[in-house]
Amino acid sequence: MNATLDAPGGDPNATGAAPRVATDGHREVGFRVAFDSARLAMALVDRSGRISAVNPAFAQLLDASAQSLVGLPVTELAPLGLDRRTRAACAAVLRGERAEMRCTRRLKHPEGALRWAEVGLVSAGPPGPAAVLTVADVSEYRELRERLRHLEMHDPVTRLPNRSLFFERLATALAESATGRVGLCYLDLDGFKAVNDTLGHRVGDELLDLVGRRLVQCAAGPRGGHLVARLGGDEFALLVEGSTGTQQLTDLADAVLRALQRPFRLAGQRHTISASIGVVERPSAGTGPTELMQAADTTLYWAKADGKARWTLFDPERNAHRMTRQALSSMLRPAVDRGEFALEFQPIVGLSDETLRGVEALVRWRHPRFGTLGPKEFIGLAEENGAIVPLGRWALAESCRQARGWQLRHPGLPIYVSVNVAVRQVWDSDLVTDVADVLEETGLPPGLLQLELTENEVMGSGGRPVRALQALSEMGVRIAIDDFGTGYSNLAYLSRLPVRALKLDGMFVRGFQAGQSGRTDRADETIVASLVDLAHKLGLTVTAECVEGPVQAERLRRIGCDTGQGWHYSKPVAPERISALLASAPQEAPRGNVVSQDAGRRARGAERRT
């Protein structure tokens, strides 16, 4: 190859001479040897922007002779495929406005293969050439980088895309969906932990790999199929990047369920599994990856809660209800501090004479946004997040204060107040101390306070809760089991608990109500009669809940049930209404029927105590 490197007396048109430098002969020879023998493809560019010399590696890379390249404008070298922006950057280097330009291009190798090359143009400065052009083959580096990225972006067990790659593709799908919609099937294997625990993690990994293969088969399609990814553990996702509607997603979910229902061969045996799938399909506009995954995760939880081995479609109304629950949960503790709760009281009536024996305190939340909420709408949330402790402490104190006021104003009618207690109040606070402090502060006799715990909480608890109940009973406080008959019903254990009363669940009492035929459920009557007889032999009193009509009340009285509670006598009322009932009754025993004229006595419906 022949080129001239701005040397005195040099002929710029010569093509047979190697580049020379304006120095002694040793340096000129050294430069020529280094330039010609370099494995890096290099070319010298003069100040007019034309190639003045190339080394053999450059000519070989571009599959051209040195003579044919010398004199060509550097920005017009077709094999380099420089675009307008890159050519402008090259011109800036030649003008001395920037030090270098670098870019990566895909070049066609002389043998026909496509190679990745890094093209660089570096300013040389005076007195030599204007710039040095280099073209480095970086194909091996790119391939290594792609292999490393593949390892980074794929799950080693199933070789499927992992969470990182899935979210990349999801973001792209939301931004570039051909149909303007996107769909997602988010699934979790039911009972996978049992496989790991019984057969070991190696077999568990084998199962995950087999599941991944079946999912890929389900997702295959004429246009290359949908993305299948393992997001971690036993969670997989199938992304439909250009969804055509909900039907497409539910059909895909059905196919997945059918595929996974076929037995798997693991450790020489046939094993069957199932999956729960959350299905989400929506417009891509206005939807972000995080929002879509939150919806999918929520829907997967619904599928699990609905019985597993099924798919569940995202429901905006159901989700709004969930969001409302979350909002209520976060506002519970501040609501206690702000005094947003109030108590109503439902009479507990003696069945033999229909006299008022006690009242049950029922908490209401006067929510500034959602209106008045009953306990079913927030007590469960309060137990979950611990707000039941301050709320329960407030309800206990307020109930005892009201009961003490009734006792002082009507000393001849000592009615007790019954307060519901959650077992978490025993674990997370000192319930015995709380009760003792409240009784001392209000002056209410312990015998006029009854604490109710559900059957499951009492029967399923041991240790500290039982010791707390024992201490409260020794203090003189009445202990009652609420919703009796729906839980453990461990009667042998019942005899060892400090319980004074049982409250029969309303499911038994509803069968006492005569239907259109005038007949009642004899089976329920037999069960209740047996429970009442057993309770009396154990020295316990029995209260029937959900008494809604005279037929129920009469049959319960005939069986021997002690007290009743329900809309037949009164709905839950404000404390002032209880005061009015007591004021209208004789102030000494025997007491008259102080609730028989209550406006809610004949109320109908299946509403249980709220």
PDB file of C-alpha atoms in Angstrom, residues 99-221:
ATOM      1  CA  ALA A  99     -11.333  15.068  19.905  1.00  0.00           C
ATOM      2  CA  GLU A 100     -12.911  11.870  18.676  1.00  0.00           C
ATOM      3  CA  MET A 101     -15.947  10.063  17.306  1.00  0.00           C
ATOM      4  CA  ARG A 102     -16.868   6.456  18.093  1.00  0.00           C
ATOM      5  CA  CYS A 103     -19.758   4.271  16.993  1.00  0.00           C
ATOM      6  CA  THR A 104     -20.620   0.582  16.543  1.00  0.00           C
ATOM      7  CA  ARG A 105     -21.590  -0.782  13.158  1.00  0.00           C
ATOM      8  CA  ARG A 106     -22.536  -4.156  11.710  1.00  0.00           C
ATOM      9  CA  LEU A 107     -20.108  -4.956   8.845  1.00  0.00           C
ATOM     10  CA  LYS A 108     -20.258  -7.750   6.312  1.00  0.00           C
ATOM     11  CA  HIS A 109     -17.170  -9.932   6.491  1.00  0.00           C
ATOM     12  CA  PRO A 110     -15.492 -10.917   3.199  1.00  0.00           C
ATOM     13  CA  GLU A 111     -16.582 -14.481   3.849  1.00  0.00           C
ATOM     14  CA  GLY A 112     -20.178 -13.330   4.067  1.00  0.00           C
ATOM     15  CA  ALA A 113     -20.685 -13.338   7.836  1.00  0.00           C
ATOM     16  CA  LEU A 114     -21.860 -10.193   9.599  1.00  0.00           C
ATOM     17  CA  ARG A 115     -19.424  -8.841  12.155  1.00  0.00           C
ATOM     18  CA  TRP A 116     -19.726  -6.167  14.804  1.00  0.00           C
ATOM     19  CA  ALA A 117     -17.127  -3.380  14.500  1.00  0.00           C
ATOM     20  CA  GLU A 118     -16.293  -0.348  16.572  1.00  0.00           C
ATOM     21  CA  VAL A 119     -15.431   2.591  14.320  1.00  0.00           C
ATOM     22  CA  GLY A 120     -13.337   5.397  15.729  1.00  0.00           C
ATOM     23  CA  LEU A 121     -11.976   8.640  14.306  1.00  0.00           C
ATOM     24  CA  VAL A 122      -9.404  10.330  16.551  1.00  0.00           C
ATOM     25  CA  SER A 123      -7.878  13.748  15.917  1.00  0.00           C
ATOM     26  CA  ALA A 124      -4.083  13.473  15.353  1.00  0.00           C
ATOM     27  CA  GLY A 125      -3.149  17.126  15.481  1.00  0.00           C
ATOM     28  CA  PRO A 126      -0.379  18.903  13.511  1.00  0.00           C
ATOM     29  CA  PRO A 127       1.995  18.392  11.830  1.00  0.00           C
ATOM     30  CA  GLY A 128       0.885  14.888  10.751  1.00  0.00           C
ATOM     31  CA  PRO A 129      -2.467  13.661   9.366  1.00  0.00           C
ATOM     32  CA  ALA A 130      -5.687  15.258  10.505  1.00  0.00           C
ATOM     33  CA  ALA A 131      -7.046  12.065  12.083  1.00  0.00           C
ATOM     34  CA  VAL A 132      -6.607   8.346  12.473  1.00  0.00           C
ATOM     35  CA  LEU A 133      -9.473   6.069  11.515  1.00  0.00           C
ATOM     36  CA  THR A 134      -9.686   2.712  13.330  1.00  0.00           C
ATOM     37  CA  VAL A 135     -12.076  -0.186  12.830  1.00  0.00           C
ATOM     38  CA  ALA A 136     -11.951  -2.857  15.560  1.00  0.00           C
ATOM     39  CA  ASP A 137     -13.718  -6.196  15.239  1.00  0.00           C
ATOM     40  CA  VAL A 138     -15.677  -6.505  18.511  1.00  0.00           C
ATOM     41  CA  SER A 139     -17.830  -9.467  17.506  1.00  0.00           C
ATOM     42  CA  GLU A 140     -16.356 -11.794  20.148  1.00  0.00           C
ATOM     43  CA  TYR A 141     -16.807  -9.137  22.822  1.00  0.00           C
ATOM     44  CA  ARG A 142     -20.390  -8.548  21.734  1.00  0.00           C
ATOM     45  CA  GLU A 143     -21.126 -12.258  21.700  1.00  0.00           C
ATOM     46  CA  LEU A 144     -19.627 -12.648  25.181  1.00  0.00           C
ATOM     47  CA  ARG A 145     -21.653  -9.715  26.393  1.00  0.00           C
ATOM     48  CA  GLU A 146     -24.810 -11.223  24.898  1.00  0.00           C
ATOM     49  CA  ARG A 147     -24.082 -14.556  26.555  1.00  0.00           C
ATOM     50  CA  LEU A 148     -23.569 -12.849  29.886  1.00  0.00           C
ATOM     51  CA  ARG A 149     -26.770 -10.865  29.406  1.00  0.00           C
ATOM     52  CA  HIS A 150     -28.614 -14.063  28.543  1.00  0.00           C
ATOM     53  CA  LEU A 151     -27.375 -15.645  31.763  1.00  0.00           C
ATOM     54  CA  GLU A 152     -28.328 -12.520  33.676  1.00  0.00           C
ATOM     55  CA  MET A 153     -31.791 -12.322  32.120  1.00  0.00           C
ATOM     56  CA  HIS A 154     -32.776 -16.006  32.161  1.00  0.00           C
ATOM     57  CA  ASP A 155     -33.676 -18.420  34.904  1.00  0.00           C
ATOM     58  CA  PRO A 156     -31.009 -21.132  35.349  1.00  0.00           C
ATOM     59  CA  VAL A 157     -33.557 -23.857  36.218  1.00  0.00           C
ATOM     60  CA  THR A 158     -36.095 -23.447  33.417  1.00  0.00           C
ATOM     61  CA  ARG A 159     -33.972 -21.349  31.011  1.00  0.00           C
ATOM     62  CA  LEU A 160     -36.993 -19.089  30.663  1.00  0.00           C
ATOM     63  CA  PRO A 161     -36.767 -15.295  30.847  1.00  0.00           C
ATOM     64  CA  ASN A 162     -36.511 -14.167  34.454  1.00  0.00           C
ATOM     65  CA  ARG A 163     -38.142 -11.276  36.293  1.00  0.00           C
ATOM     66  CA  SER A 164     -35.716  -8.652  34.939  1.00  0.00           C
ATOM     67  CA  LEU A 165     -36.244  -9.560  31.292  1.00  0.00           C
ATOM     68  CA  PHE A 166     -39.974  -9.969  31.849  1.00  0.00           C
ATOM     69  CA  PHE A 167     -40.304  -6.407  33.126  1.00  0.00           C
ATOM     70  CA  GLU A 168     -38.250  -5.113  30.187  1.00  0.00           C
ATOM     71  CA  ARG A 169     -40.593  -6.835  27.746  1.00  0.00           C
ATOM     72  CA  LEU A 170     -43.635  -5.733  29.713  1.00  0.00           C
ATOM     73  CA  ALA A 171     -42.563  -2.090  29.548  1.00  0.00           C
ATOM     74  CA  THR A 172     -41.979  -2.430  25.802  1.00  0.00           C
ATOM     75  CA  ALA A 173     -45.358  -4.101  25.292  1.00  0.00           C
ATOM     76  CA  LEU A 174     -47.157  -1.321  27.129  1.00  0.00           C
ATOM     77  CA  ALA A 175     -45.386   1.312  25.022  1.00  0.00           C
ATOM     78  CA  GLU A 176     -45.590  -0.411  21.633  1.00  0.00           C
ATOM     79  CA  SER A 177     -48.613  -2.737  21.643  1.00  0.00           C
ATOM     80  CA  ALA A 178     -49.870  -3.287  18.110  1.00  0.00           C
ATOM     81  CA  THR A 179     -53.480  -3.573  19.297  1.00  0.00           C
ATOM     82  CA  GLY A 180     -53.281  -0.981  22.046  1.00  0.00           C
ATOM     83  CA  ARG A 181     -54.024  -3.675  24.644  1.00  0.00           C
ATOM     84  CA  VAL A 182     -51.960  -6.020  26.779  1.00  0.00           C
ATOM     85  CA  GLY A 183     -52.804  -9.173  28.726  1.00  0.00           C
ATOM     86  CA  LEU A 184     -51.159 -11.177  31.478  1.00  0.00           C
ATOM     87  CA  CYS A 185     -51.661 -14.601  33.041  1.00  0.00           C
ATOM     88  CA  TYR A 186     -49.879 -14.698  36.390  1.00  0.00           C
ATOM     89  CA  LEU A 187     -49.811 -18.182  37.889  1.00  0.00           C
ATOM     90  CA  ASP A 188     -48.637 -19.954  41.003  1.00  0.00           C
ATOM     91  CA  LEU A 189     -48.399 -23.722  41.483  1.00  0.00           C
ATOM     92  CA  ASP A 190     -50.704 -25.118  44.163  1.00  0.00           C
ATOM     93  CA  GLY A 191     -48.901 -27.269  46.717  1.00  0.00           C
ATOM     94  CA  PHE A 192     -45.414 -26.869  45.237  1.00  0.00           C
ATOM     95  CA  LYS A 193     -43.880 -26.579  48.710  1.00  0.00           C
ATOM     96  CA  ALA A 194     -45.070 -30.104  49.487  1.00  0.00           C
ATOM     97  CA  VAL A 195     -43.106 -31.416  46.478  1.00  0.00           C
ATOM     98  CA  ASN A 196     -39.943 -29.703  47.693  1.00  0.00           C
ATOM     99  CA  ASP A 197     -40.436 -30.917  51.242  1.00  0.00           C
ATOM    100  CA  THR A 198     -41.190 -34.545  50.379  1.00  0.00           C
ATOM    101  CA  LEU A 199     -39.121 -35.182  47.242  1.00  0.00           C
ATOM    102  CA  GLY A 200     -36.346 -32.622  47.647  1.00  0.00           C
ATOM    103  CA  HIS A 201     -35.311 -29.454  45.844  1.00  0.00           C
ATOM    104  CA  ARG A 202     -33.683 -31.309  42.939  1.00  0.00           C
ATOM    105  CA  VAL A 203     -37.009 -32.926  42.053  1.00  0.00           C
ATOM    106  CA  GLY A 204     -38.711 -29.601  42.688  1.00  0.00           C
ATOM    107  CA  ASP A 205     -36.423 -27.960  40.122  1.00  0.00           C
ATOM    108  CA  GLU A 206     -37.179 -30.761  37.680  1.00  0.00           C
ATOM    109  CA  LEU A 207     -40.890 -30.092  38.117  1.00  0.00           C
ATOM    110  CA  LEU A 208     -40.394 -26.369  37.499  1.00  0.00           C
ATOM    111  CA  ASP A 209     -38.520 -27.145  34.284  1.00  0.00           C
ATOM    112  CA  LEU A 210     -41.306 -29.451  33.085  1.00  0.00           C
ATOM    113  CA  VAL A 211     -43.936 -26.859  33.957  1.00  0.00           C
ATOM    114  CA  GLY A 212     -42.008 -24.230  32.024  1.00  0.00           C
ATOM    115  CA  ARG A 213     -41.938 -26.450  28.930  1.00  0.00           C
ATOM    116  CA  ARG A 214     -45.671 -27.003  29.035  1.00  0.00           C
ATOM    117  CA  LEU A 215     -46.283 -23.300  29.440  1.00  0.00           C
ATOM    118  CA  VAL A 216     -44.154 -22.566  26.385  1.00  0.00           C
ATOM    119  CA  GLN A 217     -46.258 -25.059  24.413  1.00  0.00           C
ATOM    120  CA  CYS A 218     -49.436 -23.342  25.582  1.00  0.00           C
ATOM    121  CA  ALA A 219     -48.060 -19.935  24.622  1.00  0.00           C
ATOM    122  CA  ALA A 220     -46.852 -21.008  21.159  1.00  0.00           C
ATOM    123  CA  GLY A 221     -48.614 -19.285  18.288  1.00  0.00           C
TER     124      GLY A 221
END
